[in-house]
mmCIF file of C-alpha atoms in Angstrom:
data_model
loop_
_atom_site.group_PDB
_atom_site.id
_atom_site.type_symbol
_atom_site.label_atom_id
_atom_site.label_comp_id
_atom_site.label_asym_id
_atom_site.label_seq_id
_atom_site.Cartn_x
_atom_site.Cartn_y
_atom_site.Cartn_z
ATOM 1 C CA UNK J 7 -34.090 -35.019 -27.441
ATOM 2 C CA UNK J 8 -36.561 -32.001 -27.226
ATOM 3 C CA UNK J 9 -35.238 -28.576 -27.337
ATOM 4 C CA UNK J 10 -36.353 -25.786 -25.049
ATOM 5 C CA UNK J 11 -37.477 -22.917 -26.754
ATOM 6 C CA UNK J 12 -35.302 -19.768 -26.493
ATOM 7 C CA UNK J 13 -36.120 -16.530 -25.965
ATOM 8 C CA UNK J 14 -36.620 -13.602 -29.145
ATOM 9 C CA UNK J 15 -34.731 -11.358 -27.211
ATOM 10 C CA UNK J 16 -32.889 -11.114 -24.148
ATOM 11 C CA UNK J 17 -34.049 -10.713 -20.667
ATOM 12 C CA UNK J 18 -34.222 -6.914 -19.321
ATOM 13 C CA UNK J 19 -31.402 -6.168 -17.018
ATOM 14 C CA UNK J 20 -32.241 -6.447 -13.251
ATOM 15 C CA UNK J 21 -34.439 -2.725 -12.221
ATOM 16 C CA UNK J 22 -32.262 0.168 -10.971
ATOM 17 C CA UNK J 23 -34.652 2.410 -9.571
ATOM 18 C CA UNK J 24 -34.180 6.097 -10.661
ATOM 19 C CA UNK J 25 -32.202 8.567 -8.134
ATOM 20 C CA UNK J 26 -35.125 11.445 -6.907
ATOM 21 C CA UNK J 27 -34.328 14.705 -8.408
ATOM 22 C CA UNK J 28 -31.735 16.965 -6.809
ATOM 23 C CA UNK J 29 -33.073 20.283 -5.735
ATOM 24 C CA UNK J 30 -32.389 23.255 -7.420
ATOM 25 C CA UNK J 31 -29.165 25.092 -6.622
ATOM 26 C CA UNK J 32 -30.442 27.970 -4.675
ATOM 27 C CA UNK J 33 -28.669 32.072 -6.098
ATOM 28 C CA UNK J 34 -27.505 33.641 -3.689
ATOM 29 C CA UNK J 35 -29.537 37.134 -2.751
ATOM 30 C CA UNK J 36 -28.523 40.572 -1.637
ATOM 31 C CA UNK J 37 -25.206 42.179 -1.036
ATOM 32 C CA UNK J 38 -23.984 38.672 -1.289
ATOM 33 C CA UNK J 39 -24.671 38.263 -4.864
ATOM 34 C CA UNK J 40 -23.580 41.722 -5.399
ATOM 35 C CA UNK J 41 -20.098 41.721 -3.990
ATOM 36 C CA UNK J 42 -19.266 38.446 -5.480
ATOM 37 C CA UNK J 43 -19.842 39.804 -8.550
ATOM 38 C CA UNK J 44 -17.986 42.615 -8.273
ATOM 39 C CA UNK J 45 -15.303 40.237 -6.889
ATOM 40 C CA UNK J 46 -15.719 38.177 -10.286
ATOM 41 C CA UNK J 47 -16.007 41.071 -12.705
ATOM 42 C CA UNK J 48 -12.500 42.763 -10.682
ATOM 43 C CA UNK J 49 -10.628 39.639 -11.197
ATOM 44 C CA UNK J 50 -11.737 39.440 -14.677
ATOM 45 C CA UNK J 51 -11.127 42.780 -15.785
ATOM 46 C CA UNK J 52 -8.428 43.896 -13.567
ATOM 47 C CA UNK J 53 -7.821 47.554 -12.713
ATOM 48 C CA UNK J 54 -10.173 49.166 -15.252
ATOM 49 C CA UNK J 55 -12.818 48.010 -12.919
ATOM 50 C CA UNK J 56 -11.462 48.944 -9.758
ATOM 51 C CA UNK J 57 -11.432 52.562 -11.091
ATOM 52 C CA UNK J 58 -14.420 52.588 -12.241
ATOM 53 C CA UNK J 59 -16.174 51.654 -8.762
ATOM 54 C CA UNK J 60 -14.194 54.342 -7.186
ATOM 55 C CA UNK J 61 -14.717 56.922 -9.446
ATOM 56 C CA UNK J 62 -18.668 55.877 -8.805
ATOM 57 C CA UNK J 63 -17.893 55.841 -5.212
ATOM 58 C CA UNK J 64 -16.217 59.350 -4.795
ATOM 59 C CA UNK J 65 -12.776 57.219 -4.328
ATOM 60 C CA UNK J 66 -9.746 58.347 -5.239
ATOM 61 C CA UNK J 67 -7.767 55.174 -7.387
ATOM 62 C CA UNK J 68 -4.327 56.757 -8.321
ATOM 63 C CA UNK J 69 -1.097 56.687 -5.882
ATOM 64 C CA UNK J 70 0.224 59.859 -6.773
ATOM 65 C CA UNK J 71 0.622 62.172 -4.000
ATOM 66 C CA UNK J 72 -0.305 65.109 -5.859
ATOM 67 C CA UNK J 73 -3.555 64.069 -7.409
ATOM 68 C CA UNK J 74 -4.499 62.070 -3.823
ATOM 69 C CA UNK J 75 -3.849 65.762 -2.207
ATOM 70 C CA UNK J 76 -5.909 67.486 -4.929
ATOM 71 C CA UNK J 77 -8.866 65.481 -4.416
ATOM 72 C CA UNK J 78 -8.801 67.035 -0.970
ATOM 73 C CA UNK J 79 -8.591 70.458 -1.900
ATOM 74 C CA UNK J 80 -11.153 71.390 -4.147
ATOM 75 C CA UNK J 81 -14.512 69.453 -3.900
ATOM 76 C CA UNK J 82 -15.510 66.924 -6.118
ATOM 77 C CA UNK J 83 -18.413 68.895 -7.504
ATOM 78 C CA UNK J 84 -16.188 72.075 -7.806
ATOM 79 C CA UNK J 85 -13.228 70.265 -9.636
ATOM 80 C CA UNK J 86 -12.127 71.724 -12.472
ATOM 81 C CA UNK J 87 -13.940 74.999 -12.146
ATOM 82 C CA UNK J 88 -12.544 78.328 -11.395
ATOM 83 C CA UNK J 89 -14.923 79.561 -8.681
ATOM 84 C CA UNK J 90 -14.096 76.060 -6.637
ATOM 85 C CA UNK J 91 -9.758 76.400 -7.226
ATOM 86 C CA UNK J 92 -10.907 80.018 -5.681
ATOM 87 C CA UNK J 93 -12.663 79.113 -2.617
ATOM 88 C CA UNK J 94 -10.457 76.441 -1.692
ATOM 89 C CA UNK J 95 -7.621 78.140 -1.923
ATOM 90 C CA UNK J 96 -7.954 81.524 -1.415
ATOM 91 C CA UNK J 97 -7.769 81.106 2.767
ATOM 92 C CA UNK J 98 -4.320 79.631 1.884
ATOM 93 C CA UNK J 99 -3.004 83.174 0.285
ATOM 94 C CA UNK J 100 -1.921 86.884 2.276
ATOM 95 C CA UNK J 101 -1.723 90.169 1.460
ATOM 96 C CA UNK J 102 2.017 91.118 2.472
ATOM 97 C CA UNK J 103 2.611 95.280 3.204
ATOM 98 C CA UNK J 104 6.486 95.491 3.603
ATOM 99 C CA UNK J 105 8.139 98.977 4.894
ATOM 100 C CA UNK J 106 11.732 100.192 4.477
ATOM 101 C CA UNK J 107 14.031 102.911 3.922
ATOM 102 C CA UNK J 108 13.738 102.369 -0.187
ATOM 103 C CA UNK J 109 9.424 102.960 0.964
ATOM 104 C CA UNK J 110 6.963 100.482 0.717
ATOM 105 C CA UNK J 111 6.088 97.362 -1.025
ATOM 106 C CA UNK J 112 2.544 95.635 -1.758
ATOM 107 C CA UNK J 113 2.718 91.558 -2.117
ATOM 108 C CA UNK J 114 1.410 88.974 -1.914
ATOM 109 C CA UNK J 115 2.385 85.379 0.164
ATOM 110 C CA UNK J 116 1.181 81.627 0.314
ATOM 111 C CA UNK J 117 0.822 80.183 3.900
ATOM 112 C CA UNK J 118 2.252 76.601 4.055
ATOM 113 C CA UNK J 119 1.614 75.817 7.698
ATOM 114 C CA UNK J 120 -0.925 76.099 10.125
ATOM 115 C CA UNK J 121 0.686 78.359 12.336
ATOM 116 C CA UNK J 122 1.522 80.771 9.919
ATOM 117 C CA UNK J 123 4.982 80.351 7.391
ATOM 118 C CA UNK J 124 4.878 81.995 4.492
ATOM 119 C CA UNK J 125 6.405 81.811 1.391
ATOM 120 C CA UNK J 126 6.183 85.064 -0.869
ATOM 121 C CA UNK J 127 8.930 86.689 -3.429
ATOM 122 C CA UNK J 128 12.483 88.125 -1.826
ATOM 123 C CA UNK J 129 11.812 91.208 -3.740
ATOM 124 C CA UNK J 130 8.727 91.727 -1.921
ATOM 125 C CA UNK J 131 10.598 91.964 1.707
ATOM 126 C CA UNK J 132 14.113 92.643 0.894
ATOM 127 C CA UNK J 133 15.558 95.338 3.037
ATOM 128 C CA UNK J 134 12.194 95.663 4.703
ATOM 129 C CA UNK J 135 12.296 97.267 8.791
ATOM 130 C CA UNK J 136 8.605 95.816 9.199
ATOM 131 C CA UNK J 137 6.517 93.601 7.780
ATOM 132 C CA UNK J 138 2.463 93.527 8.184
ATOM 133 C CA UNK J 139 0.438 90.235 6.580
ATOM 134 C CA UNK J 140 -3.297 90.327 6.261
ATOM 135 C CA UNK J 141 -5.052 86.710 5.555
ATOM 136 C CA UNK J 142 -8.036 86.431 3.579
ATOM 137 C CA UNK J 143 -10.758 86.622 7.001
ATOM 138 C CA UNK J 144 -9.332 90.260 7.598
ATOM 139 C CA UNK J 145 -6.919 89.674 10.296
ATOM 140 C CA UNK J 146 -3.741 91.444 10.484
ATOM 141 C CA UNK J 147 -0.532 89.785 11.769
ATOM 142 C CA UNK J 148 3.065 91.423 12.198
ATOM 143 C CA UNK J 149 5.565 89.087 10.571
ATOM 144 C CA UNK J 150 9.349 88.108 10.774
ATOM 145 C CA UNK J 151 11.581 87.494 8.228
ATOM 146 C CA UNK J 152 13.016 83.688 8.751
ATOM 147 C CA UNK J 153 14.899 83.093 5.543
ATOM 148 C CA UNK J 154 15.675 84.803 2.496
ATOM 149 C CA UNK J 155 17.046 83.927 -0.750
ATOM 150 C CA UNK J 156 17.798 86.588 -3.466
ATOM 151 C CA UNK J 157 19.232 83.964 -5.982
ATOM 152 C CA UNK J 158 16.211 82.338 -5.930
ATOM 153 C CA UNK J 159 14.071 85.325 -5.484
ATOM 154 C CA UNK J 160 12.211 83.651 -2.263
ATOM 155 C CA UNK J 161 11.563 84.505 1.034
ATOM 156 C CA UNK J 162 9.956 82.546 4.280
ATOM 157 C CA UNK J 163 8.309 84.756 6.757
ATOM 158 C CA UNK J 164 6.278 84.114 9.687
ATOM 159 C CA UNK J 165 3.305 85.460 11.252
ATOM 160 C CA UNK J 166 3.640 86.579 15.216
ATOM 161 C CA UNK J 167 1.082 84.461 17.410
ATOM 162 C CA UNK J 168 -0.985 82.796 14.464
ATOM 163 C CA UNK J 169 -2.446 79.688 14.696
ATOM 164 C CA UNK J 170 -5.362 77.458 12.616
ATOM 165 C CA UNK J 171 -4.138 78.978 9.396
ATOM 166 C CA UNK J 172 -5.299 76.963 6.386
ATOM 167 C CA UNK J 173 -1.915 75.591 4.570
ATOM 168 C CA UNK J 174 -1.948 75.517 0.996
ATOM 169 C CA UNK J 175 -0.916 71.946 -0.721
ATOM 170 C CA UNK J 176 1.975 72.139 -2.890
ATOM 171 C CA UNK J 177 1.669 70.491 -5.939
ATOM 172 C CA UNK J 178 4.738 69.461 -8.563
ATOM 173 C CA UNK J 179 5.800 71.919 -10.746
ATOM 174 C CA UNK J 180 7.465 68.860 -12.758
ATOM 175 C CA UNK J 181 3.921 67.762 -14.345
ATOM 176 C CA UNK J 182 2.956 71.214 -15.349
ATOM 177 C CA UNK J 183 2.037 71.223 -19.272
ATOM 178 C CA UNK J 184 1.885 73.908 -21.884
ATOM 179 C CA UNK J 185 -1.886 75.080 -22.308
ATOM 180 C CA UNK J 186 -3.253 73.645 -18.925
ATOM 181 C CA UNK J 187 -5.753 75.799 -17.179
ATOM 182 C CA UNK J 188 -4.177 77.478 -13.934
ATOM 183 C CA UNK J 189 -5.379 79.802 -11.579
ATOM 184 C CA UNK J 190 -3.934 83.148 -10.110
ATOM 185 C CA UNK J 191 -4.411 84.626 -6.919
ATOM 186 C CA UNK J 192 -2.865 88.005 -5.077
ATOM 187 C CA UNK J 193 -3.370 91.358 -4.138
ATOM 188 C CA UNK J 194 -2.714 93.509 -7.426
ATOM 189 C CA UNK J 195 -2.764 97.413 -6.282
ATOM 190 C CA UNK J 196 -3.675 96.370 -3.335
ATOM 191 C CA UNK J 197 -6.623 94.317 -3.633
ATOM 192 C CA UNK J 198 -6.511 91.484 -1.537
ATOM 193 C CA UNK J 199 -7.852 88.091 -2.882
ATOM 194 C CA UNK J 200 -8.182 88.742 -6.451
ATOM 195 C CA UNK J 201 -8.495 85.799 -8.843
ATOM 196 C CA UNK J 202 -7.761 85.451 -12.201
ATOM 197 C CA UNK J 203 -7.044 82.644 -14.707
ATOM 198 C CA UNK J 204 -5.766 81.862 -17.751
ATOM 199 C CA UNK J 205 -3.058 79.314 -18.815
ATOM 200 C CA UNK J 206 0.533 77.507 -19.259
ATOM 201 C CA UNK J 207 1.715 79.748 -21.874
ATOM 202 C CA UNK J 208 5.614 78.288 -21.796
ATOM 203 C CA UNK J 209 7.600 76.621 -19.554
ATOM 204 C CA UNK J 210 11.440 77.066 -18.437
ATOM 205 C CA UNK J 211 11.628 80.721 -19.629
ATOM 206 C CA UNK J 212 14.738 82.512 -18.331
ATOM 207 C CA UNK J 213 13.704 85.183 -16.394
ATOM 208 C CA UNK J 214 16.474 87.571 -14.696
ATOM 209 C CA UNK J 215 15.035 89.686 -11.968
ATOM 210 C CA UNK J 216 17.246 92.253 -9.917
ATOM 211 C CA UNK J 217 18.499 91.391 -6.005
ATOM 212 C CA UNK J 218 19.175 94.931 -5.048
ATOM 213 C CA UNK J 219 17.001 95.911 -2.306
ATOM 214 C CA UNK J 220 16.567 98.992 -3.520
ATOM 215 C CA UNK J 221 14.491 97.556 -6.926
ATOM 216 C CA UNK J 222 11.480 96.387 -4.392
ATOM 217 C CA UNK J 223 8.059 96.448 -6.393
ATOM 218 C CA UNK J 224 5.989 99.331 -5.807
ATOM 219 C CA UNK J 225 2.852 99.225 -3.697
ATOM 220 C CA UNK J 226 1.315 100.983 -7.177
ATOM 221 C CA UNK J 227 1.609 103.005 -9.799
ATOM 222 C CA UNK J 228 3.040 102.087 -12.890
ATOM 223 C CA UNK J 229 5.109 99.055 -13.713
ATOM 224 C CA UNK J 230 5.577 95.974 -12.242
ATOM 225 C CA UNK J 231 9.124 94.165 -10.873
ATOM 226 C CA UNK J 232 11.742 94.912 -13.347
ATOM 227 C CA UNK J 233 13.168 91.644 -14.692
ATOM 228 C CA UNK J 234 14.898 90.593 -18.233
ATOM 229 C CA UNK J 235 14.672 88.126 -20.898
ATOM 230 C CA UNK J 236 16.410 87.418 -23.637
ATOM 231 C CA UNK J 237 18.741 90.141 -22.586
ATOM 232 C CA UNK J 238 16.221 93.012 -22.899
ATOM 233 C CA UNK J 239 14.797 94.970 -19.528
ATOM 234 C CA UNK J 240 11.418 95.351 -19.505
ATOM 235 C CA UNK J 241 9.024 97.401 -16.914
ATOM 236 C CA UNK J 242 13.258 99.839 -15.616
ATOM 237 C CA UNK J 243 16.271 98.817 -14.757
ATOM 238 C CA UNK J 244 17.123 95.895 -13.072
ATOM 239 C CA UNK J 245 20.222 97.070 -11.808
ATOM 240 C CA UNK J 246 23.308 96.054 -11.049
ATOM 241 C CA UNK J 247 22.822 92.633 -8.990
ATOM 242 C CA UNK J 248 20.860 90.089 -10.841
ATOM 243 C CA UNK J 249 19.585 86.339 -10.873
ATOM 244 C CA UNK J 250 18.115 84.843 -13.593
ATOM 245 C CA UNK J 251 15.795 81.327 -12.945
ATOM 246 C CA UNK J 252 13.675 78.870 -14.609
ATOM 247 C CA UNK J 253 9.926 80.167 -14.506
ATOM 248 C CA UNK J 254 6.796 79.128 -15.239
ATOM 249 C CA UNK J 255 5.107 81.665 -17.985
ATOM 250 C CA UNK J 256 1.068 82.072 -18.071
ATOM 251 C CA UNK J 257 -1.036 84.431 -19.626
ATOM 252 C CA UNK J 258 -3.604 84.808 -16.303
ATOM 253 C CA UNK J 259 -3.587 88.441 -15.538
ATOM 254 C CA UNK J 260 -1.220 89.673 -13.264
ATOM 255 C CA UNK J 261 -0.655 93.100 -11.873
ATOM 256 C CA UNK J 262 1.867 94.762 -9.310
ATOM 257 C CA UNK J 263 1.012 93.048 -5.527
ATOM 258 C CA UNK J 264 0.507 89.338 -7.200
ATOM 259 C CA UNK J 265 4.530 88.683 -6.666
ATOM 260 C CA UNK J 266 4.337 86.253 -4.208
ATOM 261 C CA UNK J 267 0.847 85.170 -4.455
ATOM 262 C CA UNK J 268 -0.319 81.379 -6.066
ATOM 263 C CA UNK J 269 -0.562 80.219 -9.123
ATOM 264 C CA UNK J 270 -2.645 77.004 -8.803
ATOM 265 C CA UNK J 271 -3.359 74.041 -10.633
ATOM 266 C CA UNK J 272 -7.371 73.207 -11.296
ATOM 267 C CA UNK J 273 -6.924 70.693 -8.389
ATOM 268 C CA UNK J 274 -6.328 73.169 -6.615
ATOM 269 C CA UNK J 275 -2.286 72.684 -5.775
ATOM 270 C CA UNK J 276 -0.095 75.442 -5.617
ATOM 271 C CA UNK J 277 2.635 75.237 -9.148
ATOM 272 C CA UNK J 278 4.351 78.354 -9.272
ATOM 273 C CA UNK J 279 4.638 80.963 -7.039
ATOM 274 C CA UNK J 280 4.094 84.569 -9.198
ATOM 275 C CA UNK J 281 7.014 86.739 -9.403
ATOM 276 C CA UNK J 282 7.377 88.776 -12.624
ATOM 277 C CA UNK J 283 4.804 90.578 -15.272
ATOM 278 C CA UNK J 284 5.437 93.251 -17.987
ATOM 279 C CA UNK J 285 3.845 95.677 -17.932
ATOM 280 C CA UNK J 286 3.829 98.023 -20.840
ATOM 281 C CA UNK J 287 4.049 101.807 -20.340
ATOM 282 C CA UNK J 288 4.715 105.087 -22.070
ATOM 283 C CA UNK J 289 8.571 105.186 -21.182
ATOM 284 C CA UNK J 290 8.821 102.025 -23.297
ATOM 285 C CA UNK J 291 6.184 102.183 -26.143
ATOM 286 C CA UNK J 292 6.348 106.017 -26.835
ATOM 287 C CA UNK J 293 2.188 105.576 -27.562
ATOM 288 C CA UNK J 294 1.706 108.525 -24.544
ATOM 289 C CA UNK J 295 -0.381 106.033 -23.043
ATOM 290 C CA UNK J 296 0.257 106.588 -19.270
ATOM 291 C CA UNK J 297 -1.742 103.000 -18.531
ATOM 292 C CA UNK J 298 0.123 100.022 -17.905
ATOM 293 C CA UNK J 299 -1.536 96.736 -16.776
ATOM 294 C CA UNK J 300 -0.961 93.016 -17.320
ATOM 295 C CA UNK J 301 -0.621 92.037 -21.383
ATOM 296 C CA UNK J 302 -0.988 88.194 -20.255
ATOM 297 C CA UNK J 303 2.784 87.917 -19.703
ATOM 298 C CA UNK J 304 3.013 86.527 -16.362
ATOM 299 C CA UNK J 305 5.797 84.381 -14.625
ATOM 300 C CA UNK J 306 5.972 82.462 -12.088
ATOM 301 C CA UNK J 307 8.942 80.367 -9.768
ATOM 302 C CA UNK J 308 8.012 76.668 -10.042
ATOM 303 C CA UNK J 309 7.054 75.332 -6.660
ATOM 304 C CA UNK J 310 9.401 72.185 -6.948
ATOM 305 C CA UNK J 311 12.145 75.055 -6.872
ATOM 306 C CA UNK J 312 10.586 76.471 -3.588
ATOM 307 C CA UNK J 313 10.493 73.211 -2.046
ATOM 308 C CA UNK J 314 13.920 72.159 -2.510
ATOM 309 C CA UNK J 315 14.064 75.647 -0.488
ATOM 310 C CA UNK J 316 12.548 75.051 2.128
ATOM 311 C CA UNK J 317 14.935 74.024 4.487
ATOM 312 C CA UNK J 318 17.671 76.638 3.574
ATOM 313 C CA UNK J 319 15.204 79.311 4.041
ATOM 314 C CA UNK J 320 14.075 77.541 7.802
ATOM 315 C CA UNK J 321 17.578 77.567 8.493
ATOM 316 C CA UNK J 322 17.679 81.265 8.376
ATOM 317 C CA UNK J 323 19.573 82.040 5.234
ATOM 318 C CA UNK J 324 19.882 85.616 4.215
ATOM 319 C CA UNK J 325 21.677 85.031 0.598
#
């Protein structure tokens, strides 16, 4: 029987022909591309990049009410800077010209609404028969007293017929920290608008300050509001009646006529409103130097105290 040769190898599977070439996936182009990106990079990263594109974008990424309020106050290319906390905030802050029996008093005042409340020192109004205001445009106003109260050493006044006033934003007094840069601004002597600056020297210093109405700053001269510390007097007598508070202490130059003006954050938010300087003076150094001027040892009533104010003073408390 013959046998039929066999193959050397085996036969080639049956022919598959080849699938054509897919086309190339195609990128996407353009704003596209860009925001999914962005969208990618976010996820990846988290919040770090979020912040970043606002801070590129002029946006403001934190939720604190303070620093989303200071962004609107000073403008971004001014931030920080003493000439842009100035013109911000300098519309915000009055000249106050109180008369009474005692004579008359030179102050200062921050407006917190448009139509013209004011919050300035007690001292600066107490026992006062009329009370003149002068905002930073020139205009003069004739002002009431709403609320007063000497424990505090605050006052709320408002202006007669004002309107369009430019409100100063409160900041929080609780976030204040030794050696930050702050801002002053009053009427020292009488000169309305003046800015100064310096820092946080301390915070929570006990400062006493008289509540007779007969210790009222003086519109000039020497010395400035007579208050105590550490139980010495400085700048006379403080009399009789007395309240001592938690202040804010700064070395920015104040003078007699800054009590009740701002002292302001570099955002441009209103910490501490000024109500006590010493003042050195020949009755208390015996150098027969008749000057007396700021030394850099200012204080000032945290503004979280004048908030929780507020509404005692609106009510039309006279304590």
């Amino acid at each position: 029987m013959t046998q039929q040769p066999q193959a050397a190898y085996p036969p080639p599977p049956p022919y598959a022909p080849e699938e054509p070439p897919k086309p190339p996936r195609r990128r996407a182009k353009g704003p596209l591309a860009l925001l999914a990106a962005v969208a990618i990079a976010a996820a990846a990263i988290g919040g770090g990049t979020a912040y970043a594109f606002q801070e590129l974008t002029g946006g403001d990424s934190s939720s604190s009410s303070s620093t989303a309020t200071s962004t609107d106050v000073v403008p971004t290319s001014q931030k920080g800077t003493v000439s842009g906390v100035a013109e911000a905030v300098s519309p915000s802050i009055v000249e106050i010209s109180a008369k009474s029996g005692a004579g008359s008093a030179t102050g200062s005042g921050v407006i917190i609404t448009d139509d013209g409340e004011i919050i300035t020192n007690n001292h600066v109004i107490a026992g006062a028969s009329s009370v003149k205001v002068t905002t930073d445009d020139g205009k003069s106003y004739t002002a009431k007293v709403v609320g007063t109260d000497s424990k505090k050493d605050l006052a709320l006044i408002k202006l007669e017929g004002a309107s369009g006033l430019k409100a100063a934003s409160l900041g929080d007094s609780d976030n204040v920290k030794i050696g930050q840069d702050v801002v002053a601004i009053g009427s020292p002597e009488g000169l309305t608008g003046t800015v100064t600056s310096g820092i946080i020297s301390a915070l929570d210093r006990d400062v006493t300050v008289s509540t007779d109405e007969g210790q009222q700053q003086p519109g000039g001269g020497e010395g400035g509001w007579p208050f105590e510390y550490g139980g010495e007097q400085f700048n006379g007598d403080t009399g009789s009646s007395k309240t001592t508070y938690k202040a804010l202490q700064t070395d920015a130059s104040l003078n007699p006529g800054n009590s009740g003006g701002a002292l302001i954050d570099m955002n441009g938010n209103i910490i501490g409103i000024n109500s006590a300087m010493y003042s050195p003076s020949s009755a208390q150094s015996g150098s027969g130097d008749s000057g007396s001027g700021s030394v850099g040892l200012g204080f000032a009533i945290p503004v979280n105290t004048v908030k929780a104010d507020l509404d005692t003073l609106r009510a039309g408390s006279t304590d």
